[in-house]
Amino acid sequence: MKLYVLDESFLICGMVDAFNSFIWNDRYWSSGDFELQVPATSEAAKLFNQDYYLQLDGSPNLMIIEGITIKSDASSGAYLTVTGRSLSSILARRIVWRQTTVSGNLQNAIERLMNENIIYPGDGERKIPDLAFKRSDDPNVTRPSIVETQYTGDNLYEIVSTLCKNAKIGFKIERNEDLNRFEFSMYYGIDRSWGQDKNPWVVFSPKWGNLFSSNFATTTKEYKSVADVGGEGDGNDRKWETVYANDKAHTGLLRRELYVDARDVSTKVGDRVIPEGEYRNNLRQRGTAKLNEVVVKTTFDGQAETHKSWEYGKDFFMGDIVQIQNEYGMESKSRITEFIRSWSASEYKAYPTFTDLDAA
């Protein structure tokens, strides 16, 4: 393990070779984070500074140092704790400055929000230099769309994280050393599960000796199968659309209904009047989005070994879809939404977090 401290100009100013504990967490649709605890020395106090960066060998993410704490007690002596988040957290430093309405293609909408509020804002003081939007041509990223949504004062990071999670798309900010800039990008991950033959399978199972413990649970408590979406208007003049989940539970005892208040989906965007067909499609998209939030909840997770069979960063990556199976024959296609590395004085652990595809 090689862990470097970089200054604000990305020059290496030190290497961390002694610590009490260290946790590094990369994530798919939110910022990663870390916590590093080292003996408190004058050298350590000089090395770690807010807004400096940590670079871990084997991780694509740079982490920004945000918190520094020094504590001491009689048993363990004095120690320094350093915490922070990955580069994508810089989006949280901006809000949507003025009322903005976006709709249609998801990638275009996010690009517009970023251009107007952090990359090319009208007020030059709001601009973060050397930050670029790197467009994806993956259909899984370019295909999703969003219904008309209005933002005023909302935090940019919260918007991007929510939109990407709803579309099951990951996002990240990486440093392009050749161009000396930060690049924001959206990505989907590769299917490496059973049922496809384009990519080699990645399977976590006790049979393969790489799944040590597992937890399986499923519930229909919050599940809904039909959405009644109400748009603009009052009484008999209100516009309504009915949306069905992608299953057959639409009648009788199996039918579970959801009311969706979509009065905020407007028939006008600025001076433009939305055609009737397009407006009703927007209502249906809102209903579909709400139904996606109330699916049958299935969770399947466990502690996996990632060195003997398939190695993270080589055989599978953040956002990839893999196959997991327990000793009882229960199995699931799951997405890698986190990868956690932890070091202590006595051991090293590295394991993924699996998220069921209904939620990922």
Coordinates of C-alpha atoms in Angstrom, one line a residue, residues 97-293:
W97 CA -27.8 30.2 -8.1
R98 CA -30.9 31.2 -10.0
Q99 CA -34.2 29.5 -10.8
T100 CA -33.4 26.8 -13.4
T101 CA -35.7 24.4 -15.2
V102 CA -34.3 21.2 -16.8
S103 CA -35.9 18.3 -18.6
G104 CA -35.2 15.7 -21.2
N105 CA -31.8 14.0 -21.6
L106 CA -30.2 13.4 -18.2
Q107 CA -26.6 13.9 -19.3
N108 CA -27.5 17.2 -21.0
A109 CA -29.4 18.4 -18.0
I110 CA -26.5 17.7 -15.6
E111 CA -24.0 19.3 -18.0
R112 CA -26.1 22.4 -18.2
L113 CA -26.4 22.7 -14.4
M114 CA -22.7 22.2 -14.0
N115 CA -21.8 24.7 -16.8
E116 CA -24.1 27.4 -15.3
N117 CA -23.0 27.0 -11.7
I118 CA -19.4 25.7 -11.5
I119 CA -17.7 25.4 -14.9
Y120 CA -18.8 28.5 -16.9
P121 CA -21.0 30.5 -14.4
G122 CA -21.9 34.1 -15.3
D123 CA -20.2 35.3 -12.1
G124 CA -16.5 34.5 -12.6
E125 CA -16.0 34.2 -8.9
R126 CA -18.1 31.1 -8.9
K127 CA -16.0 29.3 -11.5
I128 CA -13.7 26.4 -10.4
P129 CA -10.8 26.7 -12.8
D130 CA -9.6 23.6 -14.8
L131 CA -12.8 21.7 -14.3
A132 CA -14.3 20.1 -17.4
F133 CA -17.4 18.0 -18.2
K134 CA -16.4 14.8 -20.0
R135 CA -19.3 13.5 -22.0
S136 CA -20.1 9.8 -22.3
D137 CA -21.3 8.0 -25.4
D138 CA -22.4 4.9 -23.5
P139 CA -26.2 4.4 -24.3
N140 CA -26.8 3.5 -20.7
V141 CA -25.7 7.0 -19.8
T142 CA -27.1 8.9 -22.9
R143 CA -30.5 7.2 -23.0
P144 CA -32.1 8.2 -19.6
S145 CA -34.2 11.3 -19.4
I146 CA -35.9 13.3 -16.6
V147 CA -39.2 15.1 -16.4
E148 CA -39.2 18.8 -16.1
T149 CA -37.7 19.8 -12.7
Q150 CA -37.2 23.2 -11.3
Y151 CA -34.3 24.1 -9.0
T152 CA -33.6 27.3 -7.0
G153 CA -30.9 27.3 -4.4
D154 CA -30.5 23.5 -4.3
N155 CA -27.1 22.1 -3.6
L156 CA -25.5 21.0 -6.9
Y157 CA -24.0 17.8 -5.4
E158 CA -27.3 16.7 -3.9
I159 CA -29.0 17.3 -7.3
V160 CA -26.4 15.3 -9.3
S161 CA -26.3 12.5 -6.7
T162 CA -30.1 12.1 -6.7
L163 CA -30.5 12.3 -10.4
C164 CA -27.7 9.7 -11.0
K165 CA -29.0 7.3 -8.3
N166 CA -32.5 7.4 -9.7
A167 CA -31.1 6.6 -13.2
K168 CA -28.7 4.0 -11.7
I169 CA -25.7 5.8 -13.1
G170 CA -22.4 6.5 -11.4
F171 CA -20.5 9.8 -11.4
K172 CA -17.0 10.8 -10.5
I173 CA -14.4 13.6 -10.8
E174 CA -10.9 12.5 -11.7
R175 CA -7.7 14.4 -12.3
N176 CA -6.4 14.3 -15.8
E177 CA -2.7 14.7 -15.3
D178 CA -1.9 15.1 -19.0
L179 CA -4.3 18.1 -19.3
N180 CA -3.8 19.3 -15.8
R181 CA -7.5 19.5 -15.0
F182 CA -10.4 17.9 -13.2
E183 CA -12.9 15.9 -15.3
F184 CA -16.5 15.1 -14.3
S185 CA -17.9 12.1 -16.0
M186 CA -20.9 9.7 -15.7
Y187 CA -20.7 6.0 -16.2
Y188 CA -22.7 2.8 -15.9
G189 CA -20.6 -0.2 -15.2
I190 CA -20.2 -3.5 -17.1
D191 CA -22.5 -6.5 -16.7
R192 CA -20.3 -9.5 -15.6
S193 CA -23.2 -11.6 -14.2
W194 CA -24.6 -14.9 -15.4
G195 CA -27.1 -14.5 -18.3
Q196 CA -24.7 -12.5 -20.6
D197 CA -21.9 -13.8 -22.8
K198 CA -20.1 -10.6 -23.7
N199 CA -17.9 -10.3 -20.6
P200 CA -16.2 -12.9 -18.3
W201 CA -18.3 -13.7 -15.3
V202 CA -17.5 -12.5 -11.8
V203 CA -19.2 -14.6 -9.2
F204 CA -19.1 -14.4 -5.4
S205 CA -20.2 -17.6 -3.7
P206 CA -19.1 -20.0 -0.9
K207 CA -18.6 -22.5 -3.7
W208 CA -15.8 -20.3 -5.1
G209 CA -14.4 -19.7 -1.7
N210 CA -14.8 -15.9 -2.0
L211 CA -18.0 -15.2 -0.1
F212 CA -17.5 -15.7 3.7
S213 CA -20.8 -14.5 5.0
S214 CA -24.1 -13.5 3.4
N215 CA -27.4 -11.9 4.2
F216 CA -30.6 -12.3 2.1
A217 CA -33.9 -10.5 2.7
T218 CA -36.9 -9.6 0.6
T219 CA -40.0 -7.6 1.4
T220 CA -43.1 -6.2 -0.4
K221 CA -44.0 -3.9 2.4
E222 CA -43.5 -0.7 0.4
Y223 CA -44.2 -2.1 -3.0
K224 CA -46.7 -0.4 -5.4
S225 CA -47.7 -1.6 -8.8
V226 CA -49.9 1.2 -10.2
A227 CA -49.5 5.0 -10.0
D228 CA -52.3 7.5 -10.4
V229 CA -50.5 10.7 -11.5
G230 CA -52.2 14.1 -11.1
G231 CA -50.9 17.0 -13.0
E232 CA -52.0 20.6 -13.4
G233 CA -55.6 21.7 -13.0
D234 CA -58.4 21.4 -10.4
G235 CA -61.4 19.2 -10.0
N236 CA -62.6 17.7 -13.2
D237 CA -60.2 19.8 -15.2
R238 CA -57.1 18.2 -13.6
K239 CA -54.9 16.1 -16.0
W240 CA -54.4 12.5 -14.9
E241 CA -52.3 9.6 -16.1
T242 CA -52.1 6.0 -15.0
V243 CA -48.7 4.3 -14.9
Y244 CA -48.1 0.5 -14.4
A245 CA -45.0 -1.2 -13.0
N246 CA -43.3 -3.6 -15.3
D247 CA -45.0 -6.7 -13.9
K248 CA -48.4 -8.3 -13.9
A249 CA -49.6 -7.2 -10.5
H250 CA -52.2 -4.8 -11.8
T251 CA -55.5 -6.4 -10.8
G252 CA -57.3 -7.9 -7.8
L253 CA -55.5 -8.6 -4.6
L254 CA -52.0 -8.1 -6.1
R255 CA -52.7 -4.5 -7.2
R256 CA -51.1 -1.9 -5.0
E257 CA -51.8 1.7 -5.8
L258 CA -49.8 4.9 -5.4
Y259 CA -50.9 8.5 -5.7
V260 CA -48.4 10.9 -7.3
D261 CA -49.0 14.6 -6.9
A262 CA -47.3 16.1 -10.0
R263 CA -48.8 19.6 -10.0
D264 CA -45.2 20.9 -10.3
V265 CA -45.0 19.4 -13.8
S266 CA -46.0 22.5 -15.7
T267 CA -47.5 22.9 -19.2
K268 CA -45.2 25.9 -19.7
V269 CA -41.5 26.3 -19.6
G270 CA -40.7 30.0 -19.8
D271 CA -42.7 31.3 -22.8
R272 CA -43.0 27.8 -24.4
V273 CA -46.3 25.9 -24.1
I274 CA -45.7 22.2 -23.8
P275 CA -47.8 20.2 -26.3
E276 CA -50.4 17.9 -24.8
G277 CA -48.7 14.7 -25.8
E278 CA -45.4 15.8 -24.4
Y279 CA -46.9 17.0 -21.2
R280 CA -48.7 13.7 -20.6
N281 CA -45.5 11.8 -21.3
N282 CA -43.8 14.0 -18.6
L283 CA -46.5 12.9 -16.2
R284 CA -46.0 9.2 -17.1
Q285 CA -42.2 9.6 -16.5
R286 CA -42.9 11.1 -13.1
G287 CA -45.1 8.1 -12.3
T288 CA -42.5 5.7 -13.5
A289 CA -39.8 7.4 -11.4
K290 CA -42.0 7.2 -8.3
L291 CA -42.8 3.5 -8.9
N292 CA -39.1 2.8 -9.2
E293 CA -38.8 4.0 -5.6

